[in-house]
């Protein structure tokens, strides 16, 4: 996201803080509603984050403020919202009241994608990630439980351009063995998709991977996710929470963006794609 956006300013306020899981949820909720955050009461913020009002107060104190009113005052001073932004927010709130729950879920995903677009205004982190992933031989791709489909999808496409991709989408006692095997084979990076609820196995695996010298690139639902402390480069892509099960359009798109950046770091990528297309056509693999 652009360095001057309300969301970016909030991110900087929270970066480097040792926050509890509940406090990370509050921080994540504030970033998602960055334009509204300076005007939310502690009760409203608690409802938005799904926590208790005292948790909001403790969160403000953890950030170094006397209480939530002092935090809100600070946000109003550093994140002014102009009249046009305020009018747009009011119009959006009015529209939300007329939508059914399915439409609201779609609108929430659209907002997640808008935030992702802001994030990509600075392409440097993605470009760095692409270089790291392209250089790793083999490339380990990790995603468990809710994130397993993201890992498999990334691995499927990555294997078309990268010479050695190893997807790990199941946990258990073999997880560290898979990390060890990849490291012995020459791996230098691990690509992780981490979505809520975050399995403890993923956090432990990332910590172990870094101990073994791997550079960890992570796509997670929030910069405050539990995996953040064990990631060398974390790129946040929010999930939708309006339905019974989370929706993950932004993390999936972020995975495709990283694939594009990785291709830029693989001079042979285009030749590999053309070779695959030729072989697929010869086998009649796809129906046109």
GROMACS .gro file of C-alpha atoms in nm:
model
  288
    1UNK     CA    1   0.000   0.000   0.000
    2UNK     CA    2   0.117   0.351  -0.062
    3UNK     CA    3   0.329   0.494   0.218
    4UNK     CA    4   0.088   0.784   0.279
    5UNK     CA    5  -0.237   0.585   0.292
    6UNK     CA    6  -0.425   0.553   0.624
    7UNK     CA    7  -0.368   0.177   0.618
    8UNK     CA    8   0.007   0.223   0.569
    9UNK     CA    9   0.028   0.467   0.860
   10UNK     CA   10  -0.153   0.220   1.083
   11UNK     CA   11   0.081  -0.058   0.973
   12UNK     CA   12   0.379   0.152   1.078
   13UNK     CA   13   0.221   0.215   1.418
   14UNK     CA   14   0.186  -0.158   1.481
   15UNK     CA   15   0.511  -0.284   1.325
   16UNK     CA   16   0.763  -0.430   1.567
   17UNK     CA   17   0.512  -0.456   1.851
   18UNK     CA   18   0.480  -0.777   2.049
   19UNK     CA   19   0.103  -0.820   2.030
   20UNK     CA   20  -0.109  -1.103   2.163
   21UNK     CA   21  -0.335  -1.293   1.920
   22UNK     CA   22  -0.632  -1.086   2.039
   23UNK     CA   23  -0.438  -0.764   1.991
   24UNK     CA   24  -0.329  -0.874   1.643
   25UNK     CA   25  -0.697  -0.925   1.559
   26UNK     CA   26  -0.774  -0.571   1.673
   27UNK     CA   27  -0.481  -0.431   1.473
   28UNK     CA   28  -0.588  -0.625   1.164
   29UNK     CA   29  -0.945  -0.494   1.197
   30UNK     CA   30  -0.820  -0.138   1.224
   31UNK     CA   31  -0.603  -0.173   0.913
   32UNK     CA   32  -0.898  -0.314   0.718
   33UNK     CA   33  -1.109  -0.016   0.823
   34UNK     CA   34  -0.824   0.235   0.821
   35UNK     CA   35  -1.033   0.531   0.705
   36UNK     CA   36  -1.289   0.473   0.982
   37UNK     CA   37  -1.047   0.375   1.260
   38UNK     CA   38  -0.992   0.726   1.405
   39UNK     CA   39  -1.368   0.764   1.457
   40UNK     CA   40  -1.459   0.424   1.604
   41UNK     CA   41  -1.550   0.403   1.970
   42UNK     CA   42  -1.389   0.130   2.178
   43UNK     CA   43  -1.719  -0.059   2.176
   44UNK     CA   44  -1.749  -0.033   1.798
   45UNK     CA   45  -1.391  -0.149   1.749
   46UNK     CA   46  -1.446  -0.439   1.987
   47UNK     CA   47  -1.753  -0.549   1.790
   48UNK     CA   48  -1.564  -0.512   1.462
   49UNK     CA   49  -1.276  -0.728   1.586
   50UNK     CA   50  -1.494  -0.974   1.777
   51UNK     CA   51  -1.325  -0.906   2.110
   52UNK     CA   52  -1.421  -0.752   2.443
   53UNK     CA   53  -1.412  -0.379   2.510
   54UNK     CA   54  -1.146  -0.420   2.784
   55UNK     CA   55  -0.929  -0.596   2.525
   56UNK     CA   56  -0.939  -0.278   2.315
   57UNK     CA   57  -0.825  -0.075   2.615
   58UNK     CA   58  -0.539  -0.318   2.685
   59UNK     CA   59  -0.446  -0.300   2.317
   60UNK     CA   60  -0.412   0.081   2.335
   61UNK     CA   61  -0.197   0.053   2.648
   62UNK     CA   62   0.023  -0.208   2.476
   63UNK     CA   63   0.089   0.050   2.205
   64UNK     CA   64   0.209   0.298   2.467
   65UNK     CA   65  -0.105   0.511   2.512
   66UNK     CA   66  -0.283   0.593   2.837
   67UNK     CA   67  -0.600   0.437   2.701
   68UNK     CA   68  -0.813   0.405   2.391
   69UNK     CA   69  -0.919   0.774   2.380
   70UNK     CA   70  -0.551   0.872   2.359
   71UNK     CA   71  -0.495   0.623   2.076
   72UNK     CA   72  -0.796   0.753   1.887
   73UNK     CA   73  -0.678   1.112   1.933
   74UNK     CA   74  -0.339   1.014   1.794
   75UNK     CA   75  -0.499   0.848   1.492
   76UNK     CA   76  -0.705   1.157   1.416
   77UNK     CA   77  -0.390   1.368   1.423
   78UNK     CA   78  -0.178   1.145   1.199
   79UNK     CA   79  -0.450   1.008   0.969
   80UNK     CA   80  -0.677   1.296   0.868
   81UNK     CA   81  -0.960   1.198   0.634
   82UNK     CA   82  -1.068   1.459   0.380
   83UNK     CA   83  -1.431   1.541   0.306
   84UNK     CA   84  -1.442   1.339  -0.015
   85UNK     CA   85  -1.313   1.026   0.159
   86UNK     CA   86  -1.563   1.072   0.438
   87UNK     CA   87  -1.848   1.112   0.188
   88UNK     CA   88  -1.739   0.800   0.000
   89UNK     CA   89  -1.728   0.604   0.324
   90UNK     CA   90  -2.075   0.723   0.418
   91UNK     CA   91  -2.212   0.627   0.076
   92UNK     CA   92  -2.053   0.284   0.106
   93UNK     CA   93  -2.204   0.232   0.452
   94UNK     CA   94  -2.545   0.326   0.317
   95UNK     CA   95  -2.512   0.079   0.032
   96UNK     CA   96  -2.404  -0.199   0.267
   97UNK     CA   97  -2.734  -0.165   0.452
   98UNK     CA   98  -2.927  -0.261   0.136
   99UNK     CA   99  -2.722  -0.570   0.044
  100UNK     CA  100  -2.790  -0.927   0.150
  101UNK     CA  101  -2.523  -1.131   0.327
  102UNK     CA  102  -2.391  -1.287   0.005
  103UNK     CA  103  -2.353  -0.951  -0.164
  104UNK     CA  104  -2.183  -0.812   0.145
  105UNK     CA  105  -1.933  -1.098   0.134
  106UNK     CA  106  -1.852  -1.013  -0.229
  107UNK     CA  107  -1.818  -0.643  -0.146
  108UNK     CA  108  -1.581  -0.731   0.138
  109UNK     CA  109  -1.363  -0.930  -0.104
  110UNK     CA  110  -1.362  -0.637  -0.345
  111UNK     CA  111  -1.232  -0.421  -0.060
  112UNK     CA  112  -0.964  -0.681   0.015
  113UNK     CA  113  -0.853  -0.667  -0.348
  114UNK     CA  114  -0.850  -0.287  -0.340
  115UNK     CA  115  -0.616  -0.300  -0.041
  116UNK     CA  116  -0.398  -0.548  -0.226
  117UNK     CA  117  -0.379  -0.309  -0.519
  118UNK     CA  118  -0.261  -0.034  -0.283
  119UNK     CA  119   0.001  -0.268  -0.139
  120UNK     CA  120   0.136  -0.342  -0.487
  121UNK     CA  121   0.193   0.028  -0.555
  122UNK     CA  122   0.537  -0.051  -0.415
  123UNK     CA  123   0.647  -0.355  -0.618
  124UNK     CA  124   0.985  -0.392  -0.445
  125UNK     CA  125   0.882  -0.660  -0.189
  126UNK     CA  126   0.717  -0.873  -0.458
  127UNK     CA  127   1.013  -0.834  -0.691
  128UNK     CA  128   1.249  -0.936  -0.410
  129UNK     CA  129   1.030  -1.237  -0.333
  130UNK     CA  130   1.029  -1.337  -0.699
  131UNK     CA  131   1.409  -1.336  -0.710
  132UNK     CA  132   1.434  -1.543  -0.391
  133UNK     CA  133   1.188  -1.804  -0.517
  134UNK     CA  134   1.342  -1.826  -0.863
  135UNK     CA  135   1.689  -1.884  -0.718
  136UNK     CA  136   1.589  -2.168  -0.483
  137UNK     CA  137   1.659  -2.518  -0.622
  138UNK     CA  138   1.448  -2.693  -0.509
  139UNK     CA  139   1.169  -2.456  -0.409
  140UNK     CA  140   0.967  -2.568  -0.109
  141UNK     CA  141   0.601  -2.454  -0.098
  142UNK     CA  142   0.417  -2.494   0.232
  143UNK     CA  143   0.047  -2.459   0.311
  144UNK     CA  144  -0.153  -2.659   0.565
  145UNK     CA  145  -0.525  -2.693   0.633
  146UNK     CA  146  -0.708  -2.383   0.502
  147UNK     CA  147  -0.397  -2.276   0.309
  148UNK     CA  148  -0.332  -2.614   0.146
  149UNK     CA  149  -0.526  -2.526  -0.170
  150UNK     CA  150  -0.322  -2.206  -0.207
  151UNK     CA  151   0.002  -2.404  -0.180
  152UNK     CA  152  -0.113  -2.668  -0.429
  153UNK     CA  153  -0.231  -2.405  -0.679
  154UNK     CA  154   0.094  -2.213  -0.653
  155UNK     CA  155   0.296  -2.532  -0.683
  156UNK     CA  156   0.100  -2.651  -0.987
  157UNK     CA  157   0.179  -2.338  -1.187
  158UNK     CA  158   0.529  -2.291  -1.046
  159UNK     CA  159   0.624  -2.638  -1.167
  160UNK     CA  160   0.560  -2.527  -1.526
  161UNK     CA  161   0.847  -2.279  -1.512
  162UNK     CA  162   1.064  -2.383  -1.214
  163UNK     CA  163   1.277  -2.698  -1.244
  164UNK     CA  164   1.211  -2.838  -0.895
  165UNK     CA  165   0.905  -2.750  -0.689
  166UNK     CA  166   0.815  -2.947  -0.377
  167UNK     CA  167   0.470  -2.886  -0.228
  168UNK     CA  168   0.410  -2.966   0.137
  169UNK     CA  169   0.036  -2.958   0.211
  170UNK     CA  170   0.016  -3.212   0.493
  171UNK     CA  171   0.159  -3.181   0.841
  172UNK     CA  172   0.268  -3.448   1.083
  173UNK     CA  173   0.599  -3.591   1.195
  174UNK     CA  174   0.742  -3.585   0.841
  175UNK     CA  175   0.718  -3.206   0.807
  176UNK     CA  176   1.065  -3.129   0.941
  177UNK     CA  177   1.203  -3.419   0.736
  178UNK     CA  178   1.071  -3.255   0.419
  179UNK     CA  179   1.243  -2.931   0.516
  180UNK     CA  180   1.567  -3.118   0.584
  181UNK     CA  181   1.551  -3.302   0.250
  182UNK     CA  182   1.494  -2.980   0.056
  183UNK     CA  183   1.778  -2.806   0.238
  184UNK     CA  184   2.018  -3.092   0.169
  185UNK     CA  185   1.919  -3.078  -0.199
  186UNK     CA  186   2.018  -2.712  -0.214
  187UNK     CA  187   1.699  -2.520  -0.133
  188UNK     CA  188   1.753  -2.161  -0.025
  189UNK     CA  189   1.391  -2.041   0.012
  190UNK     CA  190   1.054  -2.159   0.135
  191UNK     CA  191   0.724  -2.018   0.006
  192UNK     CA  192   0.450  -2.032   0.268
  193UNK     CA  193   0.079  -1.963   0.252
  194UNK     CA  194  -0.063  -1.906   0.600
  195UNK     CA  195  -0.434  -1.850   0.656
  196UNK     CA  196  -0.652  -1.858   0.969
  197UNK     CA  197  -0.690  -2.047   1.179
  198UNK     CA  198  -0.313  -2.074   1.187
  199UNK     CA  199  -0.191  -2.428   1.260
  200UNK     CA  200   0.082  -2.446   1.522
  201UNK     CA  201   0.265  -2.684   1.288
  202UNK     CA  202   0.312  -2.405   1.034
  203UNK     CA  203   0.460  -2.167   1.290
  204UNK     CA  204   0.695  -2.440   1.414
  205UNK     CA  205   0.790  -2.541   1.059
  206UNK     CA  206   0.881  -2.185   0.961
  207UNK     CA  207   1.091  -2.141   1.274
  208UNK     CA  208   1.270  -2.467   1.194
  209UNK     CA  209   1.319  -2.374   0.827
  210UNK     CA  210   1.489  -2.049   0.922
  211UNK     CA  211   1.710  -2.233   1.171
  212UNK     CA  212   1.822  -2.450   0.878
  213UNK     CA  213   1.913  -2.143   0.676
  214UNK     CA  214   1.609  -2.112   0.448
  215UNK     CA  215   1.471  -1.768   0.363
  216UNK     CA  216   1.096  -1.768   0.431
  217UNK     CA  217   0.856  -1.578   0.204
  218UNK     CA  218   0.501  -1.579   0.342
  219UNK     CA  219   0.162  -1.475   0.215
  220UNK     CA  220  -0.061  -1.437   0.520
  221UNK     CA  221  -0.397  -1.283   0.599
  222UNK     CA  222  -0.236  -1.008   0.805
  223UNK     CA  223   0.100  -0.853   0.883
  224UNK     CA  224   0.018  -0.942   1.244
  225UNK     CA  225  -0.039  -1.314   1.183
  226UNK     CA  226   0.148  -1.556   1.414
  227UNK     CA  227   0.380  -1.652   1.127
  228UNK     CA  228   0.512  -1.295   1.096
  229UNK     CA  229   0.784  -1.349   1.356
  230UNK     CA  230   0.920  -1.643   1.154
  231UNK     CA  231   0.906  -1.487   0.806
  232UNK     CA  232   1.186  -1.298   0.635
  233UNK     CA  233   0.941  -1.137   0.393
  234UNK     CA  234   0.568  -1.131   0.469
  235UNK     CA  235   0.314  -1.001   0.219
  236UNK     CA  236  -0.034  -0.949   0.367
  237UNK     CA  237  -0.346  -1.041   0.170
  238UNK     CA  238  -0.666  -1.025   0.371
  239UNK     CA  239  -0.931  -1.297   0.381
  240UNK     CA  240  -1.305  -1.237   0.383
  241UNK     CA  241  -1.481  -1.329   0.705
  242UNK     CA  242  -1.845  -1.257   0.622
  243UNK     CA  243  -1.947  -1.617   0.548
  244UNK     CA  244  -1.933  -1.934   0.756
  245UNK     CA  245  -1.595  -2.015   0.599
  246UNK     CA  246  -1.330  -1.756   0.514
  247UNK     CA  247  -1.285  -1.653   0.151
  248UNK     CA  248  -0.935  -1.612   0.012
  249UNK     CA  249  -0.948  -1.427  -0.319
  250UNK     CA  250  -0.670  -1.184  -0.224
  251UNK     CA  251  -0.421  -1.454  -0.108
  252UNK     CA  252  -0.487  -1.651  -0.428
  253UNK     CA  253  -0.426  -1.343  -0.644
  254UNK     CA  254  -0.114  -1.262  -0.445
  255UNK     CA  255   0.013  -1.609  -0.524
  256UNK     CA  256  -0.036  -1.544  -0.897
  257UNK     CA  257   0.145  -1.211  -0.866
  258UNK     CA  258   0.438  -1.387  -0.700
  259UNK     CA  259   0.440  -1.643  -0.980
  260UNK     CA  260   0.469  -1.358  -1.229
  261UNK     CA  261   0.757  -1.207  -1.032
  262UNK     CA  262   0.924  -1.546  -1.010
  263UNK     CA  263   0.898  -1.589  -1.388
  264UNK     CA  264   1.081  -1.259  -1.428
  265UNK     CA  265   1.369  -1.418  -1.237
  266UNK     CA  266   1.374  -1.733  -1.451
  267UNK     CA  267   1.523  -1.664  -1.796
  268UNK     CA  268   1.406  -2.007  -1.915
  269UNK     CA  269   1.045  -1.960  -1.801
  270UNK     CA  270   0.899  -1.868  -2.141
  271UNK     CA  271   1.078  -2.155  -2.314
  272UNK     CA  272   0.945  -2.398  -2.055
  273UNK     CA  273   0.589  -2.271  -2.104
  274UNK     CA  274   0.615  -2.302  -2.482
  275UNK     CA  275   0.755  -2.655  -2.448
  276UNK     CA  276   0.469  -2.753  -2.220
  277UNK     CA  277   0.213  -2.614  -2.464
  278UNK     CA  278   0.371  -2.806  -2.750
  279UNK     CA  279   0.373  -3.133  -2.558
  280UNK     CA  280   0.017  -3.077  -2.434
  281UNK     CA  281  -0.103  -3.019  -2.791
  282UNK     CA  282   0.077  -3.333  -2.912
  283UNK     CA  283  -0.092  -3.540  -2.643
  284UNK     CA  284  -0.432  -3.382  -2.697
  285UNK     CA  285  -0.427  -3.295  -2.330
  286UNK     CA  286  -0.686  -3.017  -2.340
  287UNK     CA  287  -1.018  -2.975  -2.519
  288UNK     CA  288  -1.022  -2.651  -2.717
   0.00000   0.00000   0.00000
